[in-house]
CSV table of C-alpha atoms and ligand atoms in Angstrom, one decimal:
chain,number,residue,atom,x,y,z
A,113,MET,CA,58.4,115.1,105.7
A,114,LYS,CA,60.1,115.3,109.0
A,115,ILE,CA,61.7,112.0,109.7
A,116,SER,CA,63.6,110.8,112.6
A,117,ILE,CA,66.6,108.3,112.0
A,118,ILE,CA,67.8,106.3,115.0
A,119,GLY,CA,71.4,105.1,114.7
A,120,THR,CA,74.0,106.9,112.8
A,121,GLY,CA,76.3,104.1,111.5
A,122,TYR,CA,76.3,102.5,107.9
A,123,ILE,CA,72.7,102.5,107.3
A,124,GLY,CA,71.5,105.4,109.6
A,125,SER,CA,74.0,107.9,108.2
A,126,VAL,CA,73.5,107.0,104.4
A,127,THR,CA,69.4,106.8,104.6
A,128,GLY,CA,69.1,110.1,106.7
A,129,ALA,CA,71.7,112.1,104.3
A,130,CYS,CA,69.7,110.6,101.2
A,131,PHE,CA,66.2,111.3,102.5
A,132,ALA,CA,67.7,114.8,103.2
A,133,GLU,CA,68.7,115.1,99.8
A,134,MET,CA,65.4,114.4,98.5
A,135,GLY,CA,64.3,117.3,100.5
A,136,HIS,CA,63.2,116.1,103.9
A,137,GLN,CA,63.8,117.3,107.5
A,138,ILE,CA,66.0,114.7,109.3
A,139,ILE,CA,66.8,114.4,112.9
A,140,PHE,CA,69.6,112.1,113.5
A,141,VAL,CA,69.5,110.3,116.7
A,142,GLY,CA,72.6,109.0,118.3
A,143,ARG,CA,74.4,108.0,121.2
A,144,ASP,CA,77.7,109.3,120.4
A,145,THR,CA,78.0,112.9,120.5
A,146,LYS,CA,81.2,113.2,118.6
A,147,LYS,CA,79.6,111.5,115.7
A,148,LEU,CA,76.9,113.7,115.9
A,149,ASP,CA,78.9,116.8,115.9
A,150,LEU,CA,80.7,115.3,112.6
A,151,ILE,CA,77.1,114.9,110.9
A,152,LYS,CA,76.2,118.5,112.0
A,153,SER,CA,79.2,119.8,110.6
A,154,GLY,CA,78.4,118.0,107.1
A,155,LYS,CA,81.1,115.4,107.7
A,156,SER,CA,80.6,111.6,107.6
A,157,PRO,CA,81.0,109.5,110.5
A,158,ILE,CA,82.0,106.3,108.4
A,159,PHE,CA,83.7,106.1,105.2
A,160,GLU,CA,81.4,106.0,102.3
A,161,PRO,CA,82.0,107.7,99.0
A,162,GLY,CA,79.8,111.0,98.6
A,163,LEU,CA,78.4,110.8,101.8
A,164,ASP,CA,80.5,113.9,103.1
A,165,GLN,CA,79.2,115.7,100.3
A,166,LEU,CA,75.8,114.9,100.7
A,167,LEU,CA,75.7,115.7,104.5
A,168,LEU,CA,77.1,119.2,103.7
A,169,LYS,CA,75.0,120.0,100.9
A,170,ASN,CA,71.8,119.4,103.1
A,171,GLN,CA,73.0,120.7,106.5
A,172,GLU,CA,70.1,123.0,106.8
A,173,ARG,CA,67.7,120.1,106.7
A,174,ILE,CA,69.9,118.4,109.2
A,175,THR,CA,69.6,118.2,113.0
A,176,THR,CA,70.8,116.1,115.7
A,177,THR,CA,70.2,114.8,118.9
A,178,THR,CA,70.8,112.2,121.7
A,179,ASP,CA,67.4,112.4,122.8
A,180,ILE,CA,64.9,110.0,121.3
A,181,ALA,CA,61.8,111.2,122.7
A,182,ASP,CA,62.7,115.0,121.5
A,183,ALA,CA,63.1,113.3,118.0
A,184,VAL,CA,59.6,111.2,118.1
A,185,ARG,CA,57.7,114.1,119.1
A,186,ASN,CA,59.0,116.5,116.3
A,187,THR,CA,58.5,114.4,113.5
A,188,GLU,CA,56.4,111.8,111.9
A,189,ILE,CA,58.0,108.9,111.0
A,190,THR,CA,61.1,107.2,112.9
A,191,PHE,CA,63.4,104.9,110.9
A,192,ILE,CA,65.2,102.3,113.6
A,193,GLY,CA,68.5,101.8,112.1
A,194,VAL,CA,70.5,100.6,115.0
A,195,GLY,CA,72.8,97.5,114.9
A,196,THR,CA,71.7,93.7,115.1
A,197,PRO,CA,74.7,92.2,115.4
A,198,PRO,CA,75.6,88.3,115.8
A,199,ARG,CA,75.4,86.3,119.3
A,200,GLU,CA,78.5,83.8,119.8
A,201,ASP,CA,76.0,81.1,118.6
A,202,GLY,CA,75.1,83.0,115.4
A,203,SER,CA,71.7,84.3,116.3
A,204,SER,CA,70.7,87.7,116.2
A,205,ASP,CA,71.4,90.2,119.1
A,206,LEU,CA,68.3,92.4,119.4
A,207,SER,CA,69.2,94.2,122.4
A,208,GLN,CA,69.8,97.3,120.6
A,209,ILE,CA,66.1,97.3,118.8
A,210,GLU,CA,64.7,96.6,122.3
A,211,THR,CA,66.4,99.5,123.9
A,212,VAL,CA,65.2,101.9,121.4
A,213,SER,CA,61.9,100.4,121.1
A,214,HIS,CA,61.3,101.2,124.9
A,215,SER,CA,62.6,104.8,124.4
A,216,ILE,CA,60.2,105.1,121.6
A,217,GLY,CA,57.4,103.7,123.3
A,218,LYS,CA,57.9,106.2,126.2
A,219,ALA,CA,58.0,109.2,123.6
A,220,LEU,CA,54.9,107.9,122.2
A,221,ARG,CA,52.9,108.4,125.3
A,222,SER,CA,52.9,112.0,125.2
A,223,ASP,CA,52.7,112.4,121.5
A,224,SER,CA,49.1,113.0,120.1
A,225,LYS,CA,49.7,112.6,116.9
A,226,TYR,CA,49.9,109.2,114.7
A,227,HIS,CA,53.8,108.4,114.4
A,228,THR,CA,54.8,105.6,112.3
A,229,ILE,CA,57.9,103.4,113.6
A,230,VAL,CA,60.0,102.0,110.9
A,231,ALA,CA,62.3,98.9,111.1
A,232,LYS,CA,65.3,99.5,108.6
A,233,SER,CA,67.9,97.4,110.6
A,234,THR,CA,67.6,93.8,109.7
A,235,VAL,CA,65.5,91.9,111.9
A,236,LEU,CA,64.3,88.2,111.9
A,237,PRO,CA,60.6,87.7,110.7
A,238,GLY,CA,58.1,88.1,113.6
A,239,THR,CA,60.6,90.6,115.1
A,240,ILE,CA,58.4,93.4,114.5
A,241,GLU,CA,55.2,92.0,115.9
A,242,ASP,CA,56.6,89.7,118.7
A,243,LEU,CA,59.2,92.2,119.9
A,244,ILE,CA,58.9,95.6,118.7
A,245,ILE,CA,55.0,96.1,119.1
A,246,PRO,CA,54.7,94.5,122.4
A,247,ILE,CA,57.2,96.8,123.8
A,248,LEU,CA,55.8,100.1,122.2
A,249,GLU,CA,52.3,99.4,123.3
A,250,LYS,CA,53.6,98.5,126.9
A,251,GLU,CA,55.7,101.6,127.0
A,252,SER,CA,53.0,104.0,125.5
A,253,GLY,CA,49.8,102.7,126.7
A,254,LYS,CA,48.7,103.0,123.3
A,255,LYS,CA,47.5,100.3,120.3
A,256,ALA,CA,49.6,99.5,117.4
A,257,PHE,CA,47.8,100.4,114.1
A,258,ILE,CA,45.3,102.5,116.2
A,259,ASP,CA,47.4,105.1,117.8
A,260,PHE,CA,50.7,104.5,116.1
A,261,GLY,CA,51.7,103.0,112.9
A,262,VAL,CA,54.5,100.4,112.5
A,263,ALA,CA,56.3,99.3,109.2
A,264,SER,CA,59.2,97.1,107.8
A,265,ASN,CA,61.4,98.7,105.5
A,266,PRO,CA,64.4,96.8,104.8
A,267,GLU,CA,67.8,97.9,103.2
A,268,PHE,CA,69.5,96.6,100.4
A,269,LEU,CA,72.1,98.9,99.5
A,270,LYS,CA,75.9,98.0,99.6
A,271,GLU,CA,78.7,99.8,101.2
A,272,GLY,CA,80.8,101.6,98.8
A,273,THR,CA,78.4,102.5,96.6
A,274,ALA,CA,75.4,103.0,99.4
A,275,ILE,CA,74.3,106.5,98.1
A,276,GLU,CA,73.6,105.2,94.3
A,277,ASP,CA,72.2,102.1,95.4
A,278,PHE,CA,69.7,104.2,97.6
A,279,PHE,CA,68.7,106.1,94.8
A,280,LYS,CA,68.6,103.5,92.1
A,281,THR,CA,67.8,100.8,94.0
A,282,ASP,CA,66.2,97.6,92.2
A,283,ARG,CA,63.1,97.8,94.5
A,284,VAL,CA,62.0,99.2,97.9
A,285,VAL,CA,60.2,96.8,100.1
A,286,ILE,CA,57.3,98.0,102.4
A,287,GLY,CA,55.9,95.6,105.2
A,288,ALA,CA,52.7,97.1,106.6
A,289,GLN,CA,49.8,96.3,108.2
A,290,ASP,CA,48.1,99.7,108.9
A,291,GLN,CA,47.0,101.8,105.5
A,292,LYS,CA,48.5,105.2,107.0
A,293,SER,CA,52.0,103.8,107.3
A,294,ARG,CA,51.8,102.1,104.3
A,295,ASP,CA,50.9,105.1,102.4
A,296,LEU,CA,53.2,107.4,104.4
A,297,LEU,CA,55.9,105.2,103.0
A,298,GLU,CA,54.9,105.1,99.5
A,299,LYS,CA,54.7,108.6,99.3
A,300,LEU,CA,58.1,108.9,100.7
A,301,TYR,CA,59.6,106.7,98.0
A,302,LYS,CA,57.6,107.6,95.1
A,303,PRO,CA,60.1,110.2,93.8
A,304,LEU,CA,62.8,107.8,93.5
A,305,ASN,CA,60.7,106.0,90.7
A,306,VAL,CA,61.6,102.4,91.5
A,307,PRO,CA,59.4,99.4,92.0
A,308,ILE,CA,57.7,99.5,95.2
A,309,PHE,CA,56.9,96.1,96.9
A,310,LYS,CA,54.3,96.1,99.5
A,311,THR,CA,53.3,93.3,101.6
A,312,THR,CA,53.1,91.9,105.3
A,313,LEU,CA,55.3,92.8,108.1
A,314,ARG,CA,56.7,89.2,108.3
A,315,THR,CA,57.1,88.9,104.5
A,316,SER,CA,58.9,92.1,104.4
A,317,GLU,CA,61.3,91.0,107.1
A,318,MET,CA,61.9,87.4,105.6
A,319,ILE,CA,62.5,89.1,101.9
A,320,LYS,CA,65.8,90.8,103.3
A,321,PHE,CA,67.3,87.6,104.6
A,322,ALA,CA,66.2,85.3,102.0
A,323,SER,CA,67.8,88.0,99.6
A,324,ASN,CA,71.2,88.1,101.4
A,325,ALA,CA,71.1,84.3,101.8
A,326,PHE,CA,70.5,83.8,98.0
A,327,LEU,CA,73.2,85.9,97.2
A,328,ALA,CA,75.9,84.2,99.6
A,329,THR,CA,74.5,81.2,98.2
A,330,LYS,CA,75.4,82.4,94.9
A,331,ILE,CA,79.0,83.2,95.9
A,332,SER,CA,79.8,79.9,98.0
A,333,PHE,CA,78.2,78.1,94.7
A,334,ALA,CA,80.7,79.8,92.6
A,335,ASN,CA,83.5,79.2,95.0
A,336,GLU,CA,82.7,75.3,95.1
A,337,ILE,CA,82.7,75.1,91.3
A,338,GLY,CA,85.6,77.6,91.5
A,339,ASN,CA,87.8,75.1,93.7
A,340,LEU,CA,87.2,72.4,91.3
A,341,CYS,CA,88.0,74.5,88.3
A,342,LYS,CA,91.3,75.3,89.4
A,343,GLU,CA,91.9,71.6,90.0
A,344,LEU,CA,91.1,70.9,86.4
A,345,GLY,CA,93.0,73.9,85.0
A,346,ILE,CA,90.0,75.7,84.0
A,347,ASP,CA,89.7,79.6,84.8
A,348,SER,CA,86.6,80.0,87.0
A,349,TYR,CA,86.2,83.8,86.1
A,350,SER,CA,85.5,83.0,82.4
A,351,VAL,CA,83.6,80.2,83.8
A,352,PHE,CA,81.2,82.4,85.7
A,353,GLU,CA,81.7,85.4,82.9
A,354,GLY,CA,79.6,82.4,80.7
A,355,VAL,CA,77.3,81.2,83.1
A,356,GLY,CA,76.3,84.8,84.3
A,357,LEU,CA,75.1,85.7,80.8
A,358,ASP,CA,72.1,83.8,81.2
A,359,THR,CA,69.6,86.0,82.4
A,360,ARG,CA,67.9,83.7,84.5
A,361,ILE,CA,71.3,83.6,86.4
A,362,ASN,CA,72.7,87.1,86.2
A,363,PRO,CA,76.5,87.6,86.6
A,364,LYS,CA,76.3,89.8,89.8
A,365,PHE,CA,77.7,88.2,93.1
A,366,PHE,CA,79.1,85.5,90.9
A,367,ARG,CA,82.9,85.7,91.3
A,368,THR,CA,85.2,83.0,92.7
A,369,GLY,CA,87.6,83.9,95.4
A,370,ILE,CA,88.0,84.0,99.1
A,371,GLY,CA,84.5,84.4,99.7
A,372,PHE,CA,82.1,87.1,101.4
A,373,GLY,CA,82.8,89.1,104.7
A,374,GLY,CA,81.1,92.0,105.7
A,375,SER,CA,78.4,93.0,108.4
A,376,CYS,CA,75.5,91.5,106.5
A,377,PHE,CA,75.9,88.1,104.8
A,378,PRO,CA,77.7,86.3,107.7
A,379,LYS,CA,75.8,87.5,110.1
A,380,ASP,CA,72.2,87.2,108.5
A,381,VAL,CA,72.8,83.8,107.0
A,382,CYS,CA,73.8,82.6,110.4
A,383,ALA,CA,70.9,84.3,112.1
A,384,LEU,CA,68.6,82.4,109.8
A,385,ILE,CA,70.2,79.4,110.4
A,386,ALA,CA,69.9,79.7,114.1
A,387,HIS,CA,66.4,81.1,113.7
A,388,ALA,CA,65.3,77.8,111.5
A,389,LYS,CA,67.1,75.6,114.4
A,390,SER,CA,65.4,76.9,117.2
A,391,LYS,CA,62.1,76.2,114.9
A,392,GLY,CA,63.3,72.7,114.3
A,393,ILE,CA,64.1,73.3,110.7
A,394,THR,CA,67.5,71.9,109.3
A,395,THR,CA,69.3,74.6,106.6
A,396,LYS,CA,71.5,72.1,104.6
A,397,VAL,CA,72.1,74.8,101.8
A,398,LEU,CA,72.8,77.8,104.1
A,399,ASN,CA,75.0,75.4,106.4
A,400,SER,CA,77.1,74.4,103.3
A,401,VAL,CA,77.3,78.1,102.3
A,402,MET,CA,78.8,78.9,105.6
A,403,GLU,CA,81.1,76.1,105.5
A,404,ILE,CA,82.7,76.8,102.1
A,405,ASN,CA,82.8,80.4,103.1
A,406,ASP,CA,85.0,79.6,106.1
A,407,ASP,CA,87.1,77.2,104.1
A,408,GLN,CA,88.1,79.7,101.1
A,409,PRO,CA,90.6,81.7,103.4
A,410,LYS,CA,92.3,78.4,104.3
A,411,ARG,CA,92.5,77.3,100.7
A,412,MET,CA,94.6,80.8,100.4
A,413,ILE,CA,96.8,79.9,103.2
A,414,ALA,CA,97.7,76.3,102.1
A,415,LEU,CA,98.3,77.9,98.7
A,416,LEU,CA,100.7,80.1,100.3
A,417,LYS,CA,102.4,77.2,102.1
A,418,LYS,CA,103.0,75.3,98.5
A,419,HIS,CA,105.2,77.9,97.7
A,420,ILE,CA,106.8,79.4,101.2
A,421,ASN,CA,106.9,78.6,104.7
A,422,PRO,CA,105.6,81.4,106.3
A,423,LYS,CA,107.5,80.9,109.6
A,424,ASN,CA,109.6,83.7,110.1
A,425,ARG,CA,109.3,85.1,106.7
A,426,THR,CA,107.4,88.7,106.2
A,427,ILE,CA,104.1,88.0,104.7
A,428,GLY,CA,102.4,91.1,102.8
A,429,VAL,CA,98.5,91.4,102.6
A,430,LEU,CA,97.0,94.0,100.5
A,431,GLY,CA,93.6,95.1,101.6
A,432,LEU,CA,91.9,94.7,104.9
A,433,ALA,CA,88.3,95.8,104.3
A,434,PHE,CA,85.7,93.3,103.6
A,435,LYS,CA,85.3,95.0,100.4
A,436,PRO,CA,86.7,97.9,98.4
A,437,ASP,CA,85.4,101.4,98.9
A,438,THR,CA,84.7,100.9,102.7
A,439,ASP,CA,86.5,101.1,105.9
A,440,ASP,CA,84.3,98.4,107.4
A,441,ILE,CA,86.0,95.4,108.5
A,442,ARG,CA,83.5,93.7,110.1
A,443,LYS,CA,84.1,89.9,109.5
A,444,ALA,CA,86.5,90.6,106.7
A,445,ARG,CA,88.6,87.8,105.4
A,446,ALA,CA,91.7,89.6,106.2
A,447,ILE,CA,90.5,88.6,110.0
A,448,PRO,CA,91.0,84.7,109.5
A,449,ILE,CA,93.6,85.1,106.9
A,450,ILE,CA,95.9,87.1,109.3
A,451,ASN,CA,95.2,84.9,112.3
A,452,MET,CA,96.2,81.9,110.3
A,453,LEU,CA,99.4,83.7,109.2
A,454,LEU,CA,100.4,85.0,112.9
A,455,LYS,CA,99.7,81.2,114.0
A,456,ALA,CA,102.1,80.1,111.4
A,457,GLY,CA,104.7,82.3,112.8
A,458,ALA,CA,104.8,84.9,110.0
A,459,ARG,CA,105.6,88.4,110.4
A,460,VAL,CA,102.7,90.1,108.8
A,461,LYS,CA,103.0,93.7,107.1
A,462,VAL,CA,99.7,95.0,105.9
A,463,TYR,CA,98.1,97.9,103.7
A,464,ASP,CA,94.6,99.2,103.3
A,465,PRO,CA,93.6,102.7,101.9
A,466,VAL,CA,90.9,103.4,104.7
A,467,ALA,CA,90.6,100.6,106.9
A,468,MET,CA,93.9,100.5,108.9
A,469,ASP,CA,92.5,102.5,111.7
A,470,ASN,CA,89.4,100.1,112.4
A,471,PHE,CA,91.7,97.2,111.8
A,472,ARG,CA,94.7,98.5,114.3
A,473,GLN,CA,91.9,98.2,117.0
A,474,GLN,CA,91.7,94.5,116.6
A,475,PHE,CA,95.4,94.0,115.6
A,476,PRO,CA,97.2,96.8,117.3
A,477,ASP,CA,100.7,94.5,116.7
A,478,LEU,CA,101.0,94.2,113.0
A,479,HIS,CA,103.3,96.2,110.5
A,480,TYR,CA,101.0,98.9,109.5
A,481,THR,CA,102.6,100.4,106.2
A,482,SER,CA,102.2,103.8,104.8
A,483,SER,CA,101.7,102.6,101.0
A,484,ALA,CA,100.7,99.2,99.1
A,485,SER,CA,104.3,99.2,97.6
A,486,GLU,CA,105.6,98.8,100.8
A,487,VAL,CA,103.8,95.6,101.0
A,488,LEU,CA,105.2,94.1,98.2
A,489,THR,CA,108.7,94.3,99.8
A,490,ALA,CA,107.5,91.3,101.8
A,491,ASP,CA,108.6,87.6,100.9
A,492,ALA,CA,105.2,86.9,99.7
A,493,VAL,CA,102.0,88.9,98.9
A,494,LEU,CA,98.4,88.1,99.5
A,495,ILE,CA,95.8,90.0,97.9
A,496,VAL,CA,92.6,90.0,99.8
A,497,THR,CA,90.5,93.1,98.8
A,498,GLU,CA,90.5,94.3,95.3
A,499,TRP,CA,91.1,97.9,96.0
A,500,LYS,CA,91.4,99.9,92.5
A,501,GLU,CA,95.1,101.0,93.3
A,502,PHE,CA,96.4,97.5,93.5
A,503,GLU,CA,95.8,97.2,90.2
A,504,ASN,CA,98.5,99.8,89.2
A,505,LEU,CA,101.3,98.1,91.5
A,506,ASP,CA,104.4,96.6,90.1
A,507,TYR,CA,104.1,92.8,90.9
A,508,HIS,CA,107.2,91.8,88.7
A,509,GLY,CA,109.2,89.3,90.5
A,510,LYS,CA,106.9,88.9,93.4
A,511,LEU,CA,105.5,85.6,94.7
A,512,VAL,CA,101.6,86.7,94.9
A,513,ILE,CA,98.6,84.9,96.2
A,514,ASP,CA,95.5,86.3,94.9
A,515,GLY,CA,92.0,86.0,96.7
A,516,ARG,CA,90.4,88.8,94.3
A,517,ARG,CA,91.5,88.7,90.8
A,518,VAL,CA,93.7,91.6,90.0
A,519,GLU,CA,94.8,91.0,86.4
A,520,LYS,CA,98.0,92.9,86.6
A,521,ALA,CA,99.4,90.7,89.6
A,522,ARG,CA,98.1,87.9,87.2
A,523,ASN,CA,100.1,89.1,84.3
A,524,GLU,CA,103.3,90.4,86.4
A,525,ALA,CA,104.1,88.1,89.2
A,526,ALA,CA,107.1,85.7,89.0
A,527,ILE,CA,105.0,83.1,91.2
A,528,TYR,CA,101.1,83.6,91.0
A,529,GLU,CA,98.4,81.9,92.5
A,530,GLY,CA,94.7,82.5,92.2
A,531,VAL,CA,92.6,81.0,94.7
A,532,CYS,CA,90.1,79.5,92.1
A,533,TRP,CA,92.0,80.2,88.9
B,1678,NAD,P1,76.2,100.0,112.7
B,1678,NAD,O1,76.8,99.5,114.1
B,1678,NAD,O2,77.1,101.1,111.7
B,1678,NAD,O3,75.4,101.2,113.2
B,1678,NAD,C1,74.4,101.1,114.4
B,1678,NAD,C2,74.4,102.3,114.9
B,1678,NAD,O4,73.3,102.3,115.9
B,1678,NAD,C3,75.6,102.7,115.7
B,1678,NAD,O5,76.0,103.9,115.4
B,1678,NAD,C4,75.3,102.6,117.2
B,1678,NAD,O6,75.9,103.5,118.1
B,1678,NAD,C5,73.6,102.9,117.0
B,1678,NAD,N1,72.9,102.8,118.2
B,1678,NAD,C6,72.6,101.6,118.8
B,1678,NAD,N2,72.0,101.5,119.9
B,1678,NAD,C7,71.5,102.9,119.9
B,1678,NAD,C8,70.6,104.0,120.9
B,1678,NAD,N3,70.1,103.5,121.7
B,1678,NAD,N4,70.3,105.0,120.7
B,1678,NAD,C9,71.1,105.5,119.3
B,1678,NAD,N5,72.0,105.0,118.5
B,1678,NAD,C10,72.1,103.7,118.8
B,1678,NAD,O7,75.2,99.2,111.7
B,1678,NAD,P2,74.7,99.0,110.3
B,1678,NAD,O8,76.0,98.4,109.5
B,1678,NAD,O9,74.4,100.7,110.2
B,1678,NAD,O10,73.5,98.3,110.4
B,1678,NAD,C11,72.3,99.0,111.0
B,1678,NAD,C12,71.3,97.5,110.5
B,1678,NAD,O11,71.0,97.7,108.9
B,1678,NAD,C13,71.7,96.1,110.8
B,1678,NAD,O12,70.5,95.4,111.3
B,1678,NAD,C14,72.2,95.8,109.5
B,1678,NAD,O13,72.1,94.2,109.5
B,1678,NAD,C15,71.3,96.5,108.5
B,1678,NAD,N6,71.8,96.4,107.1
B,1678,NAD,C16,73.3,97.1,107.2
B,1678,NAD,C17,73.5,97.3,106.0
B,1678,NAD,C18,75.2,97.7,105.8
B,1678,NAD,O14,75.6,97.7,104.6
B,1678,NAD,N7,75.8,98.2,106.8
B,1678,NAD,C19,72.9,97.0,104.7
B,1678,NAD,C20,71.6,96.8,104.8
B,1678,NAD,C21,71.1,96.3,106.1
């Protein structure tokens, strides 16, 4: 199949590389020629384990362009993978979706074949029908589902294990109204041999939000119980190991700590809350999910202050990325934690194996060290991301506040506090 991928960020680049690996011809469409040049030369524009190798291996099947029209005309299916960042009030900023829809619509005008446009970006229920289709129809002068197809195919992969998640996903969700687009997507994903769930456009859009909201709820629920466990002298890690053994519950995304960050959970839960509010619906559970999540970093600083006044002291931060194996710092827990440390008058020393360049753009004045062990020379150390290499440090004699349960630190540190254990 000939496939266009619009957007070369975390989702676009992984999706395109994985489709290429499946034997398809891919045209990546981006705005940044430097990123496109990287892709063209078989290098990933983002840090994602295995992505470089996949792009390099499939170079022959990959081309790049900045011209959406060119890509649409030369392919039969276009995946929209642009960003849907949060606005100040938590609602979804759909301007990137709007912009590319205008360009795709214009391209469709002179495209004589049946082309299918797929929203892979996370968009609120109704976005395809109420925003994307009207733009496509207006710009193309054509009718959706008659002259061109439109579908929803939300993505569920996790940064850090994105490629494995793509090929071994629990399910593929296809939202479609026209048979041609449904069949095309089914044919595309069939070789993965995973469950394919076919539904309507709106239901598919909602499945993505409901999934993220539920996983975020699991984490905040664990943290609420975890905070109580700490107070009662109970190890919340053991509690959730035990609870997770119940197959109705499942152990995944059920660990206590400083909460969730990243480009998806906070953004998508807030967008759902804002969307519900605009429809007059109050989201009591989701409001609490965000409230608990916002409080967990504050607990970390409160625990630190129990042992040391951070004013004019050097506090080390291990980990800046929102999770291990990514350089993504969007809504990372390190951001509120470091802001609180700076506000308290601390000197902040940080280390992350891959996310320091991204973090430096937001926090240029921190002390960025060249190794994790250098961070351990600080007066106290906060473990914010559970990178594997932090399991091999020597924590003897250190004051450690742990947000992610690093067992070696727990066993060795002179003074050790876990956020929920
Ligand atoms: P991102 O910011 O990393 O990538 C978006 C890309 O779109 C950027 O490279 C940007 O330059 C490009 N873009 C924007 N406007 C463009 C235009 N007019 N023409 C060409 N390119 C354009 O974002 P992301 O993390 O890849 O997320 C993309 C979407 O996928 C979002 O809706 C997100 O919610 C969803 N999603 C992300 C993840 C994840 O783990 N990152 C997982 C599932 C779903």
